[in-house]
């Protein structure tokens, strides 16, 4: 028998969003250097880790209505397995994006030293592509 879907709540999402803003702001101000990547790549890696954390939270809580394209009513009407599968596919997309960006950071970028602007564009492009791919997923 299916458990009743929890009441609609964005509390955990707001906590994550606050942590996201604080971590990225602190990263921008402190200019971290994770594994010798430099400030721009390090802050970008922090962004990817935070996005992966969000989708892990969505998987654990099954609050798939936090994502674009799924309303609370659709999420409540779907079964536990469907919600879990949808959240897992969303997480897989963003984990793949993280892997692609890390490959760029550790394999491609050191060979071509194109600068911070290029690193920012690469990070943004991968996030945009992942978001577009995740947006095409259906419950």
Short mmCIF file of N, CA, C and O in Angstrom, two decimals:
data_model
loop_
_atom_site.label_atom_id
_atom_site.label_comp_id
_atom_site.label_asym_id
_atom_site.label_seq_id
_atom_site.Cartn_x
_atom_site.Cartn_y
_atom_site.Cartn_z
N UNK A 1 0.83 -1.19 0.00
CA UNK A 1 0.00 0.00 0.00
C UNK A 1 0.88 1.25 0.00
O UNK A 1 1.84 1.33 0.75
N UNK A 2 0.55 2.21 -0.83
CA UNK A 2 1.30 3.46 -0.95
C UNK A 2 1.11 4.32 0.29
O UNK A 2 0.00 4.44 0.80
N UNK A 3 2.18 4.92 0.74
CA UNK A 3 2.08 5.88 1.83
C UNK A 3 1.54 7.19 1.27
O UNK A 3 1.72 7.49 0.09
N UNK A 4 0.89 7.95 2.14
CA UNK A 4 0.38 9.24 1.70
C UNK A 4 1.55 10.19 1.47
O UNK A 4 2.50 10.21 2.24
N UNK A 5 1.47 10.95 0.40
CA UNK A 5 2.53 11.91 0.06
C UNK A 5 2.50 13.05 1.07
O UNK A 5 1.44 13.56 1.41
N UNK A 6 3.67 13.48 1.56
CA UNK A 6 3.70 14.54 2.57
C UNK A 6 3.12 15.87 2.06
O UNK A 6 3.07 16.13 0.87
N UNK A 7 2.72 16.68 3.00
CA UNK A 7 2.18 18.00 2.71
C UNK A 7 3.23 18.83 1.97
O UNK A 7 4.42 18.71 2.22
N UNK A 8 2.77 19.68 1.08
CA UNK A 8 3.66 20.53 0.28
C UNK A 8 4.46 21.45 1.20
O UNK A 8 3.90 22.15 2.04
N UNK A 9 5.78 21.42 1.03
CA UNK A 9 6.64 22.25 1.87
C UNK A 9 7.92 22.59 1.10
O UNK A 9 8.50 21.74 0.42
N UNK A 10 8.34 23.82 1.24
CA UNK A 10 9.60 24.27 0.63
C UNK A 10 10.64 24.60 1.70
O UNK A 10 11.67 25.19 1.40
N UNK A 11 10.39 24.22 2.95
CA UNK A 11 11.29 24.57 4.06
C UNK A 11 12.72 24.08 3.81
O UNK A 11 13.67 24.85 3.91
N UNK A 12 12.87 22.80 3.49
CA UNK A 12 14.20 22.25 3.25
C UNK A 12 14.85 22.88 2.02
O UNK A 12 16.06 23.14 2.00
N UNK A 13 14.05 23.17 1.00
CA UNK A 13 14.57 23.83 -0.20
C UNK A 13 15.09 25.23 0.15
O UNK A 13 16.14 25.64 -0.33
N UNK A 14 14.37 25.95 0.98
CA UNK A 14 14.80 27.29 1.39
C UNK A 14 16.09 27.22 2.21
O UNK A 14 16.99 28.05 2.04
N UNK A 15 16.20 26.21 3.05
CA UNK A 15 17.45 26.01 3.82
C UNK A 15 18.59 25.74 2.85
O UNK A 15 19.68 26.31 2.97
N UNK A 16 18.36 24.86 1.86
CA UNK A 16 19.40 24.57 0.87
C UNK A 16 19.75 25.84 0.09
O UNK A 16 20.93 26.12 -0.14
N UNK A 17 18.74 26.60 -0.32
CA UNK A 17 18.97 27.82 -1.10
C UNK A 17 19.80 28.83 -0.31
O UNK A 17 20.71 29.46 -0.85
N UNK A 18 19.52 28.94 0.98
CA UNK A 18 20.30 29.84 1.84
C UNK A 18 21.75 29.36 1.94
O UNK A 18 22.68 30.16 1.81
N UNK A 19 21.94 28.06 2.16
CA UNK A 19 23.29 27.50 2.22
C UNK A 19 24.02 27.70 0.90
O UNK A 19 25.21 28.04 0.87
N UNK A 20 23.32 27.51 -0.21
CA UNK A 20 23.87 27.71 -1.54
C UNK A 20 24.39 29.14 -1.69
O UNK A 20 25.53 29.36 -2.12
N UNK A 21 23.56 30.11 -1.32
CA UNK A 21 23.95 31.52 -1.44
C UNK A 21 25.14 31.84 -0.53
O UNK A 21 26.08 32.52 -0.95
N UNK A 22 25.11 31.34 0.69
CA UNK A 22 26.19 31.62 1.65
C UNK A 22 27.50 31.00 1.17
O UNK A 22 28.55 31.66 1.16
N UNK A 23 27.45 29.75 0.74
CA UNK A 23 28.67 29.05 0.31
C UNK A 23 29.27 29.70 -0.94
O UNK A 23 30.48 29.93 -1.01
N UNK A 24 28.43 30.01 -1.92
CA UNK A 24 28.97 30.63 -3.14
C UNK A 24 29.46 32.05 -2.89
O UNK A 24 30.47 32.46 -3.46
N UNK A 25 28.78 32.80 -2.03
CA UNK A 25 29.25 34.15 -1.70
C UNK A 25 30.57 34.08 -0.95
O UNK A 25 31.51 34.82 -1.27
N UNK A 26 30.65 33.18 0.03
CA UNK A 26 31.91 33.02 0.77
C UNK A 26 33.02 32.58 -0.17
O UNK A 26 34.16 33.06 -0.08
N UNK A 27 32.70 31.68 -1.10
CA UNK A 27 33.70 31.24 -2.07
C UNK A 27 34.17 32.37 -2.96
O UNK A 27 35.36 32.48 -3.27
N UNK A 28 33.26 33.22 -3.36
CA UNK A 28 33.63 34.35 -4.22
C UNK A 28 34.49 35.36 -3.46
O UNK A 28 35.40 35.96 -4.03
N UNK A 29 34.20 35.54 -2.17
CA UNK A 29 34.95 36.51 -1.38
C UNK A 29 36.31 35.96 -0.93
O UNK A 29 37.29 36.69 -0.89
N UNK A 30 36.37 34.68 -0.57
CA UNK A 30 37.61 34.08 -0.05
C UNK A 30 38.55 33.59 -1.14
O UNK A 30 39.70 33.31 -0.89
N UNK A 31 38.02 33.44 -2.35
CA UNK A 31 38.80 32.94 -3.49
C UNK A 31 39.53 31.63 -3.15
O UNK A 31 40.75 31.58 -3.06
N UNK A 32 38.75 30.56 -2.99
CA UNK A 32 39.35 29.26 -2.63
C UNK A 32 40.20 28.70 -3.77
O UNK A 32 40.09 29.13 -4.91
N UNK A 33 41.01 27.73 -3.42
CA UNK A 33 41.86 27.08 -4.41
C UNK A 33 41.81 25.58 -4.15
O UNK A 33 42.72 25.00 -3.57
N UNK A 34 40.74 24.95 -4.58
CA UNK A 34 40.54 23.52 -4.37
C UNK A 34 41.45 22.74 -5.32
O UNK A 34 41.38 22.90 -6.53
N UNK A 35 42.30 21.93 -4.76
CA UNK A 35 43.21 21.06 -5.54
C UNK A 35 44.01 21.83 -6.58
O UNK A 35 44.29 21.32 -7.65
N UNK A 36 44.34 23.08 -6.28
CA UNK A 36 45.15 23.88 -7.20
C UNK A 36 44.42 24.33 -8.44
O UNK A 36 45.06 24.69 -9.43
N UNK A 37 43.10 24.34 -8.42
CA UNK A 37 42.33 24.71 -9.60
C UNK A 37 42.25 26.21 -9.84
O UNK A 37 41.96 26.64 -10.95
N UNK A 38 42.45 27.00 -8.81
CA UNK A 38 42.26 28.44 -8.95
C UNK A 38 40.87 28.83 -8.48
O UNK A 38 39.99 27.98 -8.27
N UNK A 39 40.65 30.12 -8.33
CA UNK A 39 39.41 30.61 -7.72
C UNK A 39 38.17 30.33 -8.56
O UNK A 39 37.16 29.85 -8.04
N UNK A 40 38.20 30.62 -9.84
CA UNK A 40 37.00 30.46 -10.68
C UNK A 40 36.58 29.01 -10.76
O UNK A 40 35.40 28.67 -10.56
N UNK A 41 37.51 28.12 -11.05
CA UNK A 41 37.16 26.70 -11.13
C UNK A 41 36.73 26.15 -9.77
O UNK A 41 35.82 25.33 -9.70
N UNK A 42 37.37 26.61 -8.70
CA UNK A 42 37.00 26.14 -7.36
C UNK A 42 35.58 26.54 -6.99
O UNK A 42 34.81 25.73 -6.48
N UNK A 43 35.23 27.78 -7.27
CA UNK A 43 33.85 28.23 -6.99
C UNK A 43 32.87 27.48 -7.89
O UNK A 43 31.78 27.09 -7.45
N UNK A 44 33.25 27.21 -9.11
CA UNK A 44 32.39 26.44 -10.01
C UNK A 44 32.20 25.02 -9.51
O UNK A 44 31.09 24.48 -9.57
N UNK A 45 33.25 24.40 -9.01
CA UNK A 45 33.13 23.06 -8.43
C UNK A 45 32.20 23.10 -7.22
O UNK A 45 31.36 22.21 -7.04
N UNK A 46 32.30 24.16 -6.42
CA UNK A 46 31.39 24.31 -5.27
C UNK A 46 29.94 24.40 -5.76
O UNK A 46 29.03 23.82 -5.16
N UNK A 47 29.71 25.12 -6.85
CA UNK A 47 28.37 25.22 -7.43
C UNK A 47 27.85 23.84 -7.82
O UNK A 47 26.71 23.48 -7.49
N UNK A 48 28.67 23.06 -8.50
CA UNK A 48 28.26 21.73 -8.92
C UNK A 48 27.97 20.82 -7.73
O UNK A 48 26.99 20.06 -7.74
N UNK A 49 28.79 20.88 -6.71
CA UNK A 49 28.57 20.07 -5.51
C UNK A 49 27.25 20.46 -4.84
O UNK A 49 26.47 19.60 -4.41
N UNK A 50 26.97 21.75 -4.79
CA UNK A 50 25.70 22.20 -4.20
C UNK A 50 24.51 21.74 -5.04
O UNK A 50 23.48 21.34 -4.49
N UNK A 51 24.61 21.77 -6.36
CA UNK A 51 23.52 21.28 -7.21
C UNK A 51 23.32 19.78 -7.03
O UNK A 51 22.19 19.30 -6.95
N UNK A 52 24.42 19.04 -6.93
CA UNK A 52 24.32 17.60 -6.68
C UNK A 52 23.66 17.34 -5.33
O UNK A 52 22.83 16.43 -5.19
N UNK A 53 23.99 18.16 -4.35
CA UNK A 53 23.37 18.03 -3.02
C UNK A 53 21.87 18.28 -3.09
O UNK A 53 21.08 17.57 -2.46
N UNK A 54 21.47 19.29 -3.86
CA UNK A 54 20.04 19.56 -4.02
C UNK A 54 19.31 18.36 -4.60
O UNK A 54 18.27 17.93 -4.08
N UNK A 55 19.85 17.78 -5.65
CA UNK A 55 19.17 16.65 -6.28
C UNK A 55 19.24 15.40 -5.42
O UNK A 55 18.34 14.55 -5.49
N UNK A 56 20.25 15.28 -4.58
CA UNK A 56 20.27 14.19 -3.61
C UNK A 56 19.17 14.39 -2.57
O UNK A 56 18.47 13.44 -2.20
N UNK A 57 18.98 15.62 -2.12
CA UNK A 57 17.88 15.93 -1.19
C UNK A 57 16.53 15.62 -1.82
O UNK A 57 15.63 15.07 -1.17
N UNK A 58 16.38 15.97 -3.09
CA UNK A 58 15.13 15.68 -3.79
C UNK A 58 14.91 14.17 -3.87
O UNK A 58 13.79 13.68 -3.65
N UNK A 59 15.96 13.41 -4.12
CA UNK A 59 15.85 11.96 -4.16
C UNK A 59 15.44 11.41 -2.80
O UNK A 59 14.54 10.58 -2.69
N UNK A 60 16.07 11.89 -1.75
CA UNK A 60 15.80 11.38 -0.40
C UNK A 60 14.41 11.75 0.11
O UNK A 60 13.77 10.97 0.80
N UNK A 61 13.96 12.96 -0.23
CA UNK A 61 12.66 13.42 0.26
C UNK A 61 11.53 13.15 -0.72
O UNK A 61 10.36 13.26 -0.35
N UNK A 62 11.85 12.85 -1.97
CA UNK A 62 10.90 12.66 -3.06
C UNK A 62 10.07 13.92 -3.33
O UNK A 62 8.97 13.85 -3.85
N UNK A 63 10.61 15.08 -2.99
CA UNK A 63 9.95 16.35 -3.28
C UNK A 63 10.27 16.78 -4.70
O UNK A 63 10.89 17.81 -4.93
N UNK A 64 9.82 15.99 -5.65
CA UNK A 64 10.15 16.24 -7.05
C UNK A 64 9.46 17.47 -7.60
O UNK A 64 9.82 17.98 -8.65
N UNK A 65 8.49 17.99 -6.87
CA UNK A 65 7.82 19.22 -7.32
C UNK A 65 8.72 20.43 -7.17
O UNK A 65 8.39 21.51 -7.63
N UNK A 66 9.88 20.28 -6.54
CA UNK A 66 10.86 21.36 -6.48
C UNK A 66 11.48 21.59 -7.86
O UNK A 66 12.08 22.62 -8.11
N UNK A 67 11.41 20.62 -8.74
CA UNK A 67 12.00 20.75 -10.07
C UNK A 67 10.99 21.32 -11.04
O UNK A 67 9.78 21.25 -10.81
N UNK A 68 11.48 21.85 -12.13
CA UNK A 68 10.59 22.39 -13.16
C UNK A 68 9.88 21.24 -13.86
O UNK A 68 10.44 20.17 -14.06
N UNK A 69 8.64 21.46 -14.21
CA UNK A 69 7.92 20.48 -15.00
C UNK A 69 7.07 19.51 -14.22
O UNK A 69 6.34 18.72 -14.81
N UNK A 70 7.15 19.51 -12.88
CA UNK A 70 6.34 18.60 -12.07
C UNK A 70 5.62 19.42 -11.00
O UNK A 70 6.25 20.09 -10.19
N UNK A 71 4.31 19.36 -11.03
CA UNK A 71 3.53 20.07 -10.01
C UNK A 71 3.40 19.19 -8.78
O UNK A 71 3.63 17.97 -8.82
N UNK A 72 2.99 19.80 -7.69
CA UNK A 72 2.77 19.03 -6.46
C UNK A 72 1.70 17.98 -6.68
O UNK A 72 1.83 16.84 -6.23
N UNK A 73 0.66 18.33 -7.41
CA UNK A 73 -0.44 17.39 -7.65
C UNK A 73 0.04 16.18 -8.45
O UNK A 73 -0.34 15.05 -8.17
N UNK A 74 0.88 16.42 -9.46
CA UNK A 74 1.44 15.31 -10.24
C UNK A 74 2.33 14.44 -9.36
O UNK A 74 2.28 13.21 -9.45
N UNK A 75 3.14 15.07 -8.53
CA UNK A 75 4.03 14.32 -7.64
C UNK A 75 3.22 13.49 -6.65
O UNK A 75 3.54 12.32 -6.40
N UNK A 76 2.18 14.08 -6.09
CA UNK A 76 1.35 13.36 -5.12
C UNK A 76 0.61 12.20 -5.78
O UNK A 76 0.41 11.15 -5.16
N UNK A 77 0.23 12.36 -7.04
CA UNK A 77 -0.48 11.32 -7.75
C UNK A 77 0.41 10.18 -8.24
O UNK A 77 -0.08 9.07 -8.49
N UNK A 78 1.68 10.44 -8.35
CA UNK A 78 2.62 9.40 -8.80
C UNK A 78 2.95 8.48 -7.62
O UNK A 78 2.89 8.89 -6.47
N UNK A 79 3.33 7.29 -7.93
CA UNK A 79 3.71 6.36 -6.87
C UNK A 79 5.12 6.63 -6.38
O UNK A 79 5.89 7.39 -6.98
N UNK A 80 5.47 6.00 -5.28
CA UNK A 80 6.80 6.16 -4.69
C UNK A 80 7.89 5.77 -5.68
O UNK A 80 8.89 6.47 -5.82
N UNK A 81 7.69 4.66 -6.37
CA UNK A 81 8.70 4.20 -7.34
C UNK A 81 8.89 5.20 -8.47
O UNK A 81 10.02 5.50 -8.87
N UNK A 82 7.81 5.77 -8.98
CA UNK A 82 7.90 6.75 -10.07
C UNK A 82 8.62 8.01 -9.59
O UNK A 82 9.46 8.56 -10.31
N UNK A 83 8.30 8.47 -8.39
CA UNK A 83 8.99 9.66 -7.85
C UNK A 83 10.46 9.38 -7.65
O UNK A 83 11.31 10.21 -7.99
N UNK A 84 10.79 8.22 -7.11
CA UNK A 84 12.20 7.87 -6.87
C UNK A 84 12.96 7.76 -8.19
O UNK A 84 14.08 8.27 -8.32
N UNK A 85 12.36 7.12 -9.18
CA UNK A 85 13.02 6.98 -10.48
C UNK A 85 13.24 8.34 -11.14
O UNK A 85 14.30 8.59 -11.72
N UNK A 86 12.25 9.21 -11.06
CA UNK A 86 12.38 10.55 -11.64
C UNK A 86 13.51 11.32 -10.94
O UNK A 86 14.36 11.91 -11.60
N UNK A 87 13.51 11.28 -9.61
CA UNK A 87 14.55 11.99 -8.86
C UNK A 87 15.93 11.40 -9.14
O UNK A 87 16.92 12.15 -9.26
N UNK A 88 16.01 10.10 -9.29
CA UNK A 88 17.28 9.45 -9.59
C UNK A 88 17.80 9.86 -10.97
O UNK A 88 19.00 10.12 -11.14
N UNK A 89 16.91 9.97 -11.94
CA UNK A 89 17.33 10.41 -13.28
C UNK A 89 17.81 11.86 -13.24
O UNK A 89 18.78 12.21 -13.90
N UNK A 90 17.13 12.71 -12.48
CA UNK A 90 17.56 14.11 -12.33
C UNK A 90 18.95 14.16 -11.70
O UNK A 90 19.83 14.88 -12.17
N UNK A 91 19.14 13.39 -10.62
CA UNK A 91 20.45 13.35 -9.96
C UNK A 91 21.53 12.86 -10.91
O UNK A 91 22.63 13.42 -10.96
N UNK A 92 21.22 11.84 -11.69
CA UNK A 92 22.20 11.29 -12.64
C UNK A 92 22.64 12.34 -13.65
O UNK A 92 23.83 12.42 -14.00
N UNK A 93 21.70 13.16 -14.12
CA UNK A 93 22.04 14.21 -15.09
C UNK A 93 23.04 15.18 -14.47
O UNK A 93 24.05 15.54 -15.09
N UNK A 94 22.78 15.61 -13.23
CA UNK A 94 23.67 16.60 -12.62
C UNK A 94 24.99 15.99 -12.13
O UNK A 94 26.02 16.67 -12.14
N UNK A 95 24.99 14.72 -11.76
CA UNK A 95 26.27 14.06 -11.45
C UNK A 95 27.11 13.94 -12.70
O UNK A 95 28.34 14.12 -12.66
N UNK A 96 26.48 13.65 -13.83
CA UNK A 96 27.21 13.59 -15.10
C UNK A 96 27.77 14.96 -15.46
O UNK A 96 28.91 15.07 -15.93
N UNK A 97 27.00 16.02 -15.22
CA UNK A 97 27.49 17.38 -15.48
C UNK A 97 28.69 17.69 -14.61
O UNK A 97 29.67 18.29 -15.07
N UNK A 98 28.63 17.27 -13.35
CA UNK A 98 29.77 17.48 -12.45
C UNK A 98 31.00 16.74 -12.97
O UNK A 98 32.11 17.29 -12.99
N UNK A 99 30.80 15.52 -13.42
CA UNK A 99 31.92 14.73 -13.96
C UNK A 99 32.51 15.40 -15.20
O UNK A 99 33.74 15.46 -15.36
N UNK A 100 31.66 15.92 -16.07
CA UNK A 100 32.13 16.59 -17.28
C UNK A 100 32.95 17.83 -16.90
O UNK A 100 34.04 18.06 -17.44
N UNK A 101 32.44 18.62 -15.95
CA UNK A 101 33.18 19.83 -15.56
C UNK A 101 34.50 19.47 -14.86
O UNK A 101 35.52 20.12 -15.10
N UNK A 102 34.48 18.44 -14.02
CA UNK A 102 35.73 18.03 -13.38
C UNK A 102 36.74 17.53 -14.41
O UNK A 102 37.94 17.79 -14.29
N UNK A 103 36.27 16.83 -15.42
CA UNK A 103 37.16 16.39 -16.51
C UNK A 103 37.75 17.60 -17.21
O UNK A 103 38.95 17.63 -17.52
N UNK A 104 36.92 18.61 -17.45
CA UNK A 104 37.42 19.85 -18.05
C UNK A 104 38.51 20.46 -17.15
O UNK A 104 39.56 20.87 -17.64
N UNK A 105 38.23 20.53 -15.85
CA UNK A 105 39.17 21.16 -14.92
C UNK A 105 40.52 20.44 -14.84
O UNK A 105 41.56 21.08 -14.81
N UNK A 106 40.47 19.12 -14.79
CA UNK A 106 41.70 18.37 -14.54
C UNK A 106 42.37 17.82 -15.80
O UNK A 106 43.54 17.47 -15.77
N UNK A 107 41.64 17.75 -16.89
CA UNK A 107 42.22 17.17 -18.10
C UNK A 107 42.42 18.23 -19.19
O UNK A 107 43.53 18.45 -19.66
N UNK A 108 41.36 18.90 -19.58
CA UNK A 108 41.43 19.82 -20.72
C UNK A 108 42.05 21.16 -20.36
O UNK A 108 42.96 21.63 -21.03
N UNK A 109 41.55 21.80 -19.32
CA UNK A 109 41.97 23.16 -19.00
C UNK A 109 43.46 23.30 -18.70
O UNK A 109 44.08 24.27 -19.15
N UNK A 110 44.09 22.38 -17.97
CA UNK A 110 45.52 22.54 -17.72
C UNK A 110 46.37 22.54 -19.00
O UNK A 110 47.41 23.16 -19.06
N UNK A 111 45.90 21.88 -20.02
CA UNK A 111 46.65 21.81 -21.28
C UNK A 111 46.52 23.08 -22.10
O UNK A 111 47.40 23.42 -22.86
N UNK A 112 45.37 23.77 -21.96
CA UNK A 112 45.10 24.90 -22.85
C UNK A 112 45.06 26.24 -22.15
O UNK A 112 44.86 27.24 -22.81
N UNK A 113 45.15 26.34 -20.88
CA UNK A 113 45.18 27.58 -20.11
C UNK A 113 44.50 28.76 -20.83
O UNK A 113 45.14 29.68 -21.32
N UNK A 114 43.19 28.69 -20.90
CA UNK A 114 42.44 29.70 -21.65
C UNK A 114 41.97 30.87 -20.80
O UNK A 114 41.47 31.84 -21.33
N UNK A 115 42.10 30.79 -19.50
CA UNK A 115 41.77 31.91 -18.64
C UNK A 115 40.45 31.76 -17.90
O UNK A 115 39.63 30.89 -18.18
N UNK A 116 40.24 32.66 -16.96
CA UNK A 116 39.08 32.61 -16.08
C UNK A 116 37.76 32.81 -16.82
O UNK A 116 36.76 32.20 -16.47
N UNK A 117 37.74 33.68 -17.81
CA UNK A 117 36.50 33.92 -18.55
C UNK A 117 36.06 32.64 -19.25
O UNK A 117 34.88 32.28 -19.23
N UNK A 118 36.98 31.93 -19.84
CA UNK A 118 36.66 30.67 -20.51
C UNK A 118 36.20 29.63 -19.49
O UNK A 118 35.25 28.88 -19.75
N UNK A 119 36.84 29.59 -18.32
CA UNK A 119 36.44 28.65 -17.27
C UNK A 119 35.00 28.93 -16.82
O UNK A 119 34.23 28.01 -16.60
N UNK A 120 34.65 30.21 -16.69
CA UNK A 120 33.28 30.59 -16.31
C UNK A 120 32.29 30.19 -17.39
O UNK A 120 31.20 29.67 -17.08
N UNK A 121 32.64 30.42 -18.63
CA UNK A 121 31.74 30.04 -19.73
C UNK A 121 31.57 28.53 -19.80
O UNK A 121 30.46 28.03 -20.04
N UNK A 122 32.64 27.78 -19.57
CA UNK A 122 32.55 26.32 -19.59
C UNK A 122 31.63 25.83 -18.47
O UNK A 122 30.76 24.98 -18.69
N UNK A 123 31.80 26.39 -17.28
CA UNK A 123 30.94 26.01 -16.15
C UNK A 123 29.49 26.33 -16.44
O UNK A 123 28.59 25.51 -16.20
N UNK A 124 29.24 27.52 -16.96
CA UNK A 124 27.87 27.93 -17.27
C UNK A 124 27.26 27.09 -18.37
O UNK A 124 26.08 26.72 -18.31
N UNK A 125 28.04 26.77 -19.39
CA UNK A 125 27.52 25.96 -20.50
C UNK A 125 27.13 24.57 -20.04
O UNK A 125 26.06 24.07 -20.41
N UNK A 126 27.96 23.96 -19.21
CA UNK A 126 27.64 22.61 -18.73
C UNK A 126 26.39 22.62 -17.86
O UNK A 126 25.53 21.75 -17.98
N UNK A 127 26.24 23.64 -17.00
CA UNK A 127 25.03 23.75 -16.17
C UNK A 127 23.80 23.96 -17.04
O UNK A 127 22.75 23.35 -16.81
N UNK A 128 23.92 24.80 -18.06
CA UNK A 128 22.78 25.05 -18.96
C UNK A 128 22.38 23.78 -19.71
O UNK A 128 21.19 23.48 -19.83
N UNK A 129 23.35 23.05 -20.20
CA UNK A 129 23.06 21.81 -20.92
C UNK A 129 22.42 20.79 -19.98
O UNK A 129 21.44 20.13 -20.34
N UNK A 130 22.95 20.68 -18.76
CA UNK A 130 22.37 19.74 -17.79
C UNK A 130 20.94 20.15 -17.43
O UNK A 130 20.06 19.30 -17.33
N UNK A 131 20.72 21.44 -17.25
CA UNK A 131 19.38 21.92 -16.91
C UNK A 131 18.39 21.64 -18.05
O UNK A 131 17.26 21.23 -17.81
N UNK A 132 18.83 21.86 -19.27
CA UNK A 132 17.98 21.57 -20.42
C UNK A 132 17.66 20.08 -20.51
O UNK A 132 16.53 19.68 -20.77
N UNK A 133 18.67 19.26 -20.27
CA UNK A 133 18.47 17.80 -20.32
C UNK A 133 17.53 17.36 -19.21
O UNK A 133 16.62 16.56 -19.44
N UNK A 134 17.74 17.88 -18.01
CA UNK A 134 16.88 17.52 -16.88
C UNK A 134 15.46 18.00 -17.10
O UNK A 134 14.51 17.33 -16.70
N UNK A 135 15.30 19.14 -17.73
CA UNK A 135 13.98 19.69 -18.00
C UNK A 135 13.18 18.86 -18.99
O UNK A 135 11.95 18.95 -19.04
N UNK A 136 13.85 18.06 -19.78
CA UNK A 136 13.18 17.22 -20.78
C UNK A 136 12.69 15.90 -20.18
O UNK A 136 11.92 15.18 -20.80
N UNK A 137 13.16 15.60 -18.96
CA UNK A 137 12.73 14.35 -18.31
C UNK A 137 11.28 14.45 -17.89
O UNK A 137 10.81 15.52 -17.47
N UNK A 138 10.56 13.39 -18.00
CA UNK A 138 9.15 13.37 -17.62
C UNK A 138 8.92 12.34 -16.54
O UNK A 138 9.58 11.31 -16.48
N UNK A 139 7.94 12.64 -15.72
CA UNK A 139 7.55 11.74 -14.64
C UNK A 139 6.88 10.55 -15.25
O UNK A 139 7.01 9.52 -15.28
#
